[in-house]
CSV table of C-alpha atoms in Angstrom, one decimal:
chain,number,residue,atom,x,y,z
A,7,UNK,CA,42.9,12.7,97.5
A,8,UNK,CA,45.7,13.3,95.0
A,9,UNK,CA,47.1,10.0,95.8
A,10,UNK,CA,44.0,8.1,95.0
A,11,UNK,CA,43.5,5.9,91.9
A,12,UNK,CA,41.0,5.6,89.4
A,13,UNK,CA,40.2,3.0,86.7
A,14,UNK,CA,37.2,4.7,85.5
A,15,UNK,CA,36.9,5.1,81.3
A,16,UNK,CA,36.4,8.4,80.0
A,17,UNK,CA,34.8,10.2,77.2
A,18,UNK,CA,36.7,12.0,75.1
A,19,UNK,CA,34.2,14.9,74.3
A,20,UNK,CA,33.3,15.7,77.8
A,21,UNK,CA,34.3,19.5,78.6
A,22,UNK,CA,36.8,20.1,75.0
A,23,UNK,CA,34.6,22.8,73.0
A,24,UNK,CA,33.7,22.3,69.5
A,25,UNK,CA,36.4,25.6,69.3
A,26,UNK,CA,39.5,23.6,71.0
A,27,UNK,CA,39.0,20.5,69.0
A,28,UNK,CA,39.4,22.0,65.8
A,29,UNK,CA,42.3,24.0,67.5
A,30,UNK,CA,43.4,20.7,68.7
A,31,UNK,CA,43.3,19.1,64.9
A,32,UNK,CA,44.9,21.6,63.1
A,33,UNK,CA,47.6,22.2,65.4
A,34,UNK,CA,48.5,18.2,65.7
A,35,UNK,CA,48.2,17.6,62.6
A,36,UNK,CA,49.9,20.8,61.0
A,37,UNK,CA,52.7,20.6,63.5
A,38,UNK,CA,53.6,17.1,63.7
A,39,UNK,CA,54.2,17.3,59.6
A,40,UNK,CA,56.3,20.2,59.7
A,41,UNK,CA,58.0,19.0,62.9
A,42,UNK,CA,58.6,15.3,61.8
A,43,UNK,CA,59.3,16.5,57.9
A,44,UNK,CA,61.9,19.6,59.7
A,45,UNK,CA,63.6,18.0,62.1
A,46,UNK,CA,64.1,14.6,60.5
A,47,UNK,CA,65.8,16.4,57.5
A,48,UNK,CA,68.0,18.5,60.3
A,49,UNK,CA,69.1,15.2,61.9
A,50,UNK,CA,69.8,13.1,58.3
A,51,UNK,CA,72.0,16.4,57.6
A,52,UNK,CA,74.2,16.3,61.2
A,53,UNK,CA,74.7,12.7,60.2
A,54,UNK,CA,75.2,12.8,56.4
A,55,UNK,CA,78.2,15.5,57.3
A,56,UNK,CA,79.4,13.5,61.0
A,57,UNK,CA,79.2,16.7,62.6
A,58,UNK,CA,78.5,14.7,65.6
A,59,UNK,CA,82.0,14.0,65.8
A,60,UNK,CA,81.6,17.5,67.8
A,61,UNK,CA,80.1,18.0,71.2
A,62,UNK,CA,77.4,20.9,70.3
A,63,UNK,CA,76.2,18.9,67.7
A,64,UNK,CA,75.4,16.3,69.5
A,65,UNK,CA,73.4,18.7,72.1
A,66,UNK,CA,71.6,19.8,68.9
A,67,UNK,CA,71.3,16.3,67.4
A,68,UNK,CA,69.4,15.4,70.9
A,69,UNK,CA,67.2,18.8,71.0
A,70,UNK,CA,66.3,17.5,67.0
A,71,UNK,CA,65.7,14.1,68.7
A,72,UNK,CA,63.2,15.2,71.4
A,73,UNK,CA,61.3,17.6,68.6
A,74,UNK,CA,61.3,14.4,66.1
A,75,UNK,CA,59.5,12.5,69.2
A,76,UNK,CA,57.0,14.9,69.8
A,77,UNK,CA,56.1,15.6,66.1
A,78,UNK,CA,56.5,11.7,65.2
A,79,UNK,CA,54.6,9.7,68.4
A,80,UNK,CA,52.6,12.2,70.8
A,81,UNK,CA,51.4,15.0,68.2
A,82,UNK,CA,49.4,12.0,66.0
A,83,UNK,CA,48.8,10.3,68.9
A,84,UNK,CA,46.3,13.3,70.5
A,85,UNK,CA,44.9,13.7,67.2
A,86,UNK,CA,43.6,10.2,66.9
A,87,UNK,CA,42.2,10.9,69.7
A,88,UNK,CA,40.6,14.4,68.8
A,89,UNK,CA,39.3,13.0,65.8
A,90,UNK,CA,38.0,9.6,67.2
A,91,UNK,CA,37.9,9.7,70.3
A,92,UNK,CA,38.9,6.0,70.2
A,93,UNK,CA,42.7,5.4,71.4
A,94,UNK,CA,42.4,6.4,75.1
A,95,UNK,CA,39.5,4.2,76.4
A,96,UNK,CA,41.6,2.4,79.3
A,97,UNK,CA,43.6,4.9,82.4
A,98,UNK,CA,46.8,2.5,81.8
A,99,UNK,CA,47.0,3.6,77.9
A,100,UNK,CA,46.2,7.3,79.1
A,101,UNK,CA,49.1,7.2,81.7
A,102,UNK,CA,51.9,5.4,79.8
A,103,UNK,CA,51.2,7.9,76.7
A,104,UNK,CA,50.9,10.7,79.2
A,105,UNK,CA,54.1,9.4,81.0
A,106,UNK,CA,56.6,9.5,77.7
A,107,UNK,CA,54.9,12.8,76.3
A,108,UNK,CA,55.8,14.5,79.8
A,109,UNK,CA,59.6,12.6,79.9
A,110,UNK,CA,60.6,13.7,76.4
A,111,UNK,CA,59.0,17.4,76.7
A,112,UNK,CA,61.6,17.5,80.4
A,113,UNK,CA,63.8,16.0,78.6
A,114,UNK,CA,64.1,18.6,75.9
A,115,UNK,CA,63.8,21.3,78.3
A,116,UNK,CA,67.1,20.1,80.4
A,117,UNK,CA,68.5,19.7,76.9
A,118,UNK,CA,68.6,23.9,76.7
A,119,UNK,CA,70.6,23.5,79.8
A,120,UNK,CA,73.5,21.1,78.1
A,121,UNK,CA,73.8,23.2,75.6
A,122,UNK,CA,74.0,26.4,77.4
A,123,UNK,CA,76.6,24.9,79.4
A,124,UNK,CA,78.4,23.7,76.3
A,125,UNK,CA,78.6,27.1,74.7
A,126,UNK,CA,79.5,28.7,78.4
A,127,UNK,CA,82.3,26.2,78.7
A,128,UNK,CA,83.5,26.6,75.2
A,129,UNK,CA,84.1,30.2,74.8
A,130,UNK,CA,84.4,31.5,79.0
A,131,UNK,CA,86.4,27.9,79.9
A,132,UNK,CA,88.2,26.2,77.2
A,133,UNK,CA,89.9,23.9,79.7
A,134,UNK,CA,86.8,23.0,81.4
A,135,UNK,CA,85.4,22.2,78.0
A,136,UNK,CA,88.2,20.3,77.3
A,137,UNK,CA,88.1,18.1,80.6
A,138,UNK,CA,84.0,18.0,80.1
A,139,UNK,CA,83.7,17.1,76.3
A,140,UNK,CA,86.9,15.7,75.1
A,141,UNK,CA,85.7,12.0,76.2
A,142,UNK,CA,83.1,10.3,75.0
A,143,UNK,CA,82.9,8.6,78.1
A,144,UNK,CA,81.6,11.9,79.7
A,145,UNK,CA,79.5,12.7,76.8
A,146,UNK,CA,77.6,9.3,77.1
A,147,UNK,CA,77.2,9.8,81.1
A,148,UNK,CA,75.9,13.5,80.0
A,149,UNK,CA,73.2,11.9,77.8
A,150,UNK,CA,72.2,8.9,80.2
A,151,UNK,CA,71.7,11.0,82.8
A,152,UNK,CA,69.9,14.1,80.9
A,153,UNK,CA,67.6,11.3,79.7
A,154,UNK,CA,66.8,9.9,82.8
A,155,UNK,CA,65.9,12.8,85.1
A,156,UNK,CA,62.2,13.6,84.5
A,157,UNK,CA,62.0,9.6,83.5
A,158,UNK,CA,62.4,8.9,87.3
A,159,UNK,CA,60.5,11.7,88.6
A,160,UNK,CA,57.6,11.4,86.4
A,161,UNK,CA,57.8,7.7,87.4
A,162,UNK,CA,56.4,8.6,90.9
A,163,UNK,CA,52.7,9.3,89.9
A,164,UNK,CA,53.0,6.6,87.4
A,165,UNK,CA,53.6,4.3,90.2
A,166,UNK,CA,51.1,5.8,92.6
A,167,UNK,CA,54.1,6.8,94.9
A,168,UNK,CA,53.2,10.9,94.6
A,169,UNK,CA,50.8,11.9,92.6
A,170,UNK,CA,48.9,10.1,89.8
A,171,UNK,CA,47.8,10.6,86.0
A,172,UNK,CA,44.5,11.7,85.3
A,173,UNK,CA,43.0,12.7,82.6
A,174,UNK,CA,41.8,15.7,81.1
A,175,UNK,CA,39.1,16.0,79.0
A,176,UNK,CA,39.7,19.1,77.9
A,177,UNK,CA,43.2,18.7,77.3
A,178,UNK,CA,42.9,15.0,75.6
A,179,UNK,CA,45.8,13.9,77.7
A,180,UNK,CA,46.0,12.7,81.3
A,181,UNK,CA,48.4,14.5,83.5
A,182,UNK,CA,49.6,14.2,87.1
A,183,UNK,CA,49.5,18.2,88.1
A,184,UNK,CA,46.1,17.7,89.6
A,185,UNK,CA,43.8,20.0,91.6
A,186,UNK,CA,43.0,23.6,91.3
A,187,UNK,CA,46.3,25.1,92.5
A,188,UNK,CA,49.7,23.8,91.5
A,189,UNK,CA,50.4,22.3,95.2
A,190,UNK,CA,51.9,19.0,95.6
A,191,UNK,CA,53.6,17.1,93.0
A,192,UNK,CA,52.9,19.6,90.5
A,193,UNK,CA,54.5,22.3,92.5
A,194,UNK,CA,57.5,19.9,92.8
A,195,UNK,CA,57.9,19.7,89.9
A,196,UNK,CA,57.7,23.1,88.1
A,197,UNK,CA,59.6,24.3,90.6
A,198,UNK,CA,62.3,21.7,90.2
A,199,UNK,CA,61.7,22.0,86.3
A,200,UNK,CA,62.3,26.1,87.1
A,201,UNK,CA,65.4,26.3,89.2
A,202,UNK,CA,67.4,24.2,87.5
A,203,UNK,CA,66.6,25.6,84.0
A,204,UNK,CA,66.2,29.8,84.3
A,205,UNK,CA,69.5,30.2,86.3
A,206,UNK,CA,71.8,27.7,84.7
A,207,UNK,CA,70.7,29.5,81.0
A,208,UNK,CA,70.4,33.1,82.3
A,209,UNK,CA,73.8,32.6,84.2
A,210,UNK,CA,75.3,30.7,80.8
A,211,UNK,CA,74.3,33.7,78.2
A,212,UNK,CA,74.8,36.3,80.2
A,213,UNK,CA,78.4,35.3,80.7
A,214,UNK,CA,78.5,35.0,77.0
A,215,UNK,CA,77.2,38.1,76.0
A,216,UNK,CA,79.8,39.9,78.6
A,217,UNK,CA,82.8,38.4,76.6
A,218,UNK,CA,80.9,39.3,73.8
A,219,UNK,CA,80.5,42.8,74.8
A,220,UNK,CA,84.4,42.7,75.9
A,221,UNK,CA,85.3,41.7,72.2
A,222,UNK,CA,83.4,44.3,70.7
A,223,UNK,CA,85.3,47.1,72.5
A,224,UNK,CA,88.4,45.5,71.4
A,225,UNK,CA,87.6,45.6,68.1
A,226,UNK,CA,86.6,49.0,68.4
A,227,UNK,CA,90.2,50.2,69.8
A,228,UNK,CA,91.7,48.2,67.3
A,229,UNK,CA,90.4,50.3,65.0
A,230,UNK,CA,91.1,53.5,66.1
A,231,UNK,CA,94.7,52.0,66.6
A,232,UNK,CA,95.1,50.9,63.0
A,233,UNK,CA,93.3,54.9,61.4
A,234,UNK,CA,95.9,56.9,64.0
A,235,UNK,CA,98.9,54.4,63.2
A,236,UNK,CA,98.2,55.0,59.3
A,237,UNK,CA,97.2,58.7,59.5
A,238,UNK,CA,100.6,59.0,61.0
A,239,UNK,CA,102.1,57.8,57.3
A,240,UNK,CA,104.6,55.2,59.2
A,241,UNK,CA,104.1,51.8,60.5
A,242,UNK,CA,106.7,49.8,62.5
A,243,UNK,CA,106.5,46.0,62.0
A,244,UNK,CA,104.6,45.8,65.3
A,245,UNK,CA,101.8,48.3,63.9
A,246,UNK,CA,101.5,46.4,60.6
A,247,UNK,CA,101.0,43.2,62.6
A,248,UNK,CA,98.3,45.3,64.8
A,249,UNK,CA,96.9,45.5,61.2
A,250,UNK,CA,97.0,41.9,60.9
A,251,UNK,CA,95.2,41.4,63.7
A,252,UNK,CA,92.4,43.9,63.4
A,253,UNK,CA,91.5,41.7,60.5
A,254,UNK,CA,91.4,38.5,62.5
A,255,UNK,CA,89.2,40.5,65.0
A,256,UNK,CA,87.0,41.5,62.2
A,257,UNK,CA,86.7,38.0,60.7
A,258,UNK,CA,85.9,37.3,65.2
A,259,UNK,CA,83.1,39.9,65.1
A,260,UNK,CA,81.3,38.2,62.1
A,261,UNK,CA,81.5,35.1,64.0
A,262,UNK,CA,81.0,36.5,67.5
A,263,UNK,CA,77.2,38.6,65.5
A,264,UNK,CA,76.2,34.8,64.6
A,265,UNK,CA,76.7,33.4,67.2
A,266,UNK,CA,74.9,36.3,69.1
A,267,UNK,CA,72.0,35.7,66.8
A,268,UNK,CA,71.4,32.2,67.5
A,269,UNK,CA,71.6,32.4,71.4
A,270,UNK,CA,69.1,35.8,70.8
A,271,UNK,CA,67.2,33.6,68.6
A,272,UNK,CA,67.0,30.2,71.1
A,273,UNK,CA,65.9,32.7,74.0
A,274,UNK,CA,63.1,34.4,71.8
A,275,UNK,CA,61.3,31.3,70.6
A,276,UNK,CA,62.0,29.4,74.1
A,277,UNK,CA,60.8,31.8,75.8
A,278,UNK,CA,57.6,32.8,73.8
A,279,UNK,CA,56.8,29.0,72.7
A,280,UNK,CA,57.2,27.5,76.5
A,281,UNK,CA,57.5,30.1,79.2
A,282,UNK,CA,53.8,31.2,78.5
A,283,UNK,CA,52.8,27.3,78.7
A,284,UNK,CA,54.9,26.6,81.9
A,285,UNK,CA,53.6,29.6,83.6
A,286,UNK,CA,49.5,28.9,83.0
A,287,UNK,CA,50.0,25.2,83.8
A,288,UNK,CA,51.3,26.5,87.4
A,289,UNK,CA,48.6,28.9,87.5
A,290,UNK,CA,46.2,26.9,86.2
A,291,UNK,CA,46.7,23.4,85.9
A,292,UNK,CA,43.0,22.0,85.6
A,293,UNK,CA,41.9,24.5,83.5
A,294,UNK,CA,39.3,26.0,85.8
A,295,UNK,CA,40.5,29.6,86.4
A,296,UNK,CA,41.6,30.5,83.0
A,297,UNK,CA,39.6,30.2,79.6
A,298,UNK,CA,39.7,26.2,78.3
A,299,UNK,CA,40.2,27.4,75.0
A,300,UNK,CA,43.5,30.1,76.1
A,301,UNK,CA,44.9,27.3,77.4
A,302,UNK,CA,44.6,25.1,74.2
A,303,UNK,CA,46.2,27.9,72.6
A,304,UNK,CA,49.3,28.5,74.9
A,305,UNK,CA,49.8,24.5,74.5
A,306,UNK,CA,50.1,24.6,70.7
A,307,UNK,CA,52.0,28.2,70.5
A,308,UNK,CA,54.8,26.3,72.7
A,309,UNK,CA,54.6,23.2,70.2
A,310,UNK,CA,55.4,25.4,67.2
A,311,UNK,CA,58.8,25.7,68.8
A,312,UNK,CA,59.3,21.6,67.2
A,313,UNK,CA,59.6,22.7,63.7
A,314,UNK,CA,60.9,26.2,64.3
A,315,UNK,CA,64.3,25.2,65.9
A,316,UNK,CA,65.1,23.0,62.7
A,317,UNK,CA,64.2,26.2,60.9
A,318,UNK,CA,67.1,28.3,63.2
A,319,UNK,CA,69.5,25.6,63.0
A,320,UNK,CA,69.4,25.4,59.2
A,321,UNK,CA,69.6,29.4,58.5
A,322,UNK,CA,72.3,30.2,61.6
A,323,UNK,CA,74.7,27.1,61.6
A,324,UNK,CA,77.3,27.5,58.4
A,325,UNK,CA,77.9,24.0,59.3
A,326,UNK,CA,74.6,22.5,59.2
A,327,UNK,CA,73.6,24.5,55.9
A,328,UNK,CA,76.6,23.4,54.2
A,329,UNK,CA,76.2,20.1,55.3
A,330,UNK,CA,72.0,20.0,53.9
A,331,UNK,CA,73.2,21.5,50.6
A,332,UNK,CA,75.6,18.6,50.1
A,333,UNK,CA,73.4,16.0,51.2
A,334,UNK,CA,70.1,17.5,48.9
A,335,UNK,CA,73.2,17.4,46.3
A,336,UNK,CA,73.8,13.7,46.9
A,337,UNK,CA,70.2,13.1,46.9
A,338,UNK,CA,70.0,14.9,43.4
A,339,UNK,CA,72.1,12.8,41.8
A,340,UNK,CA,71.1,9.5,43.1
A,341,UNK,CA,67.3,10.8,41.8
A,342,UNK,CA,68.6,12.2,38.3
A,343,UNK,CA,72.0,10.6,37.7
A,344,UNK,CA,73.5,12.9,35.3
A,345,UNK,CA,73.5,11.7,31.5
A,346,UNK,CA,76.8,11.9,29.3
């Protein structure tokens, strides 16, 4: 009965592969270095140059958040346990571990789907972005409630209400998407976790990438308007401010590529670091159909994404690289004052 509890200790090494614990201990550990080392530098830089101050920082500051987390707590957490075995010996410490690794990993995926909707409202709606992000008031509701969604649905098998953490050997982690099929709870909540992720984010860029595609055509005939108006050997004033603004549009295209490359980038290493994870754990959520040891791998390719987003942020945000460089200058100096 998926409803049915259990108080029974378990051993660690029952059904994990020699294979998937070393795949388990050198992802863990490798990844929750480069993760906590990554993203706590990303998050001391947004501070160090208050670029909170500004609402799409913040969204990043709480993506940074949710990768420190992971990295920091759950990451060593399962490898003391791959390596000794020792830390989950009682189902109560299983589940409450279990619990916050499943809250912050929902947590960080609704966080794609506040800062798609930033982005959307900043360039398609500047007066919805406006209303939405010029108080903090809103900005603080934003975050209470993005933090407490999967919190109160992954409550329910905490609580025995629907569903209940088990755990999985081979997985060193208990988990509440039980039985062979994803029916139930865990069908509730990948689809839940589905539909209110994929449409916002696909609806979000591809709006984006339309205006995009719209401001590359105008640059385009701007162009052509400025070669014909000079070939013709006479500009009128309103030509020569045409001029003027091809340059602006120029200086917008350089802007509008970035900013295409970081939305190109967060949907390339979302979608290869989580959607192959999401989509096996629906398949295959007790690891009975599918290869123990594929699975392991799909799990740690999607945890690479904790210390590859610090990496993005730090070579596509101007603001956040400028911001690093000061604060590694500052460091610098406090380290080797300079001598007169």
């Amino acid at each position: 009965m998926e409803n049915a509890t259990h108080n029974t200790s378990y051993d660690v090494t029952i059904g994990a592969t020699d294979t998937q614990l070393v795949v388990i201990k050198t992802c863990t550990v490798t990844i929750a270095i480069l993760g906590t080392f990554g993203n706590t530098i990303m998050i001391s830089a947004i501070l160090y140059g208050k670029l909170y101050k500004f609402s799409i920082y913040v969204k990043i500051l709480n993506l940074l958040v949710c990768n420190l987390i992971h990295c920091a707590i759950f990451l060593p957490l399962i490898a003391i346990q791959a390596f000794t075995g020792r830390l989950i010996t009682e189902n109560i410490v299983c589940s409450l571990i279990s619990y916050g690794l499943f809250c912050n990993l929902g947590t960080e995926l609704f966080g794609y789907v506040c800062i798609s909707f930033n982005r959307y409202a900043c360039i398609i709606n500047q007066k919805l972005y406006n209303k939405l992000y010029g108080s903090p008031y809103l900005l603080i509701i934003e975050w209470i409630i993005s933090w407490s969604i999967y919190p109160v649905i992954l409550a329910f098998p905490l609580f025995g209400i629907f569903s209940h953490y088990e755990y999985a050997p081979m997985k060193l982690v208990c988990h509440p998407f039980l039985g062979v099929d994803c029916t139930g709870y865990c069908l509730f909540v990948f689809l839940f976790a589905i539909l209110t992720t994929v449409p916002v984010i696909g609806f979000c860029y591809l709006q984006i990438i339309l205006v995009y595609v719209k401001l590359q055509r105008k640059i385009a005939s701007s162009r052509d308007n400025s070669k014909n108006s000079t070939g013709s050997g006479s500009q009128t004033s309103i030509e020569r401010k045409s001029g003027h603004g091809s340059k602006y549009m120029t200086h917008r295209k350089k802007a509008e590529i970035k900013m295409a490359f970081i939305i190109l980038a967060i949907i390339l290493f979302f979608g290869m670091c989580r959607l192959p994870f999401i989509t096996l754990y629906i398949y295959d959520p007790s690891m009975v159909k599918v290869d123990p040891l594929i699975h392991t791998l799909v799990i740690y390719i999607g945890s690479n994404l904790n210390w590859i987003n610090p990496i993005i942020y730090a070579l596509t945000n101007t603001q956040i690289r400028h911001s690093l460089q000061s604060m590694v200058i500052a460091w610098k100096r406090k380290i080797f004052p300079p001598k007169f």
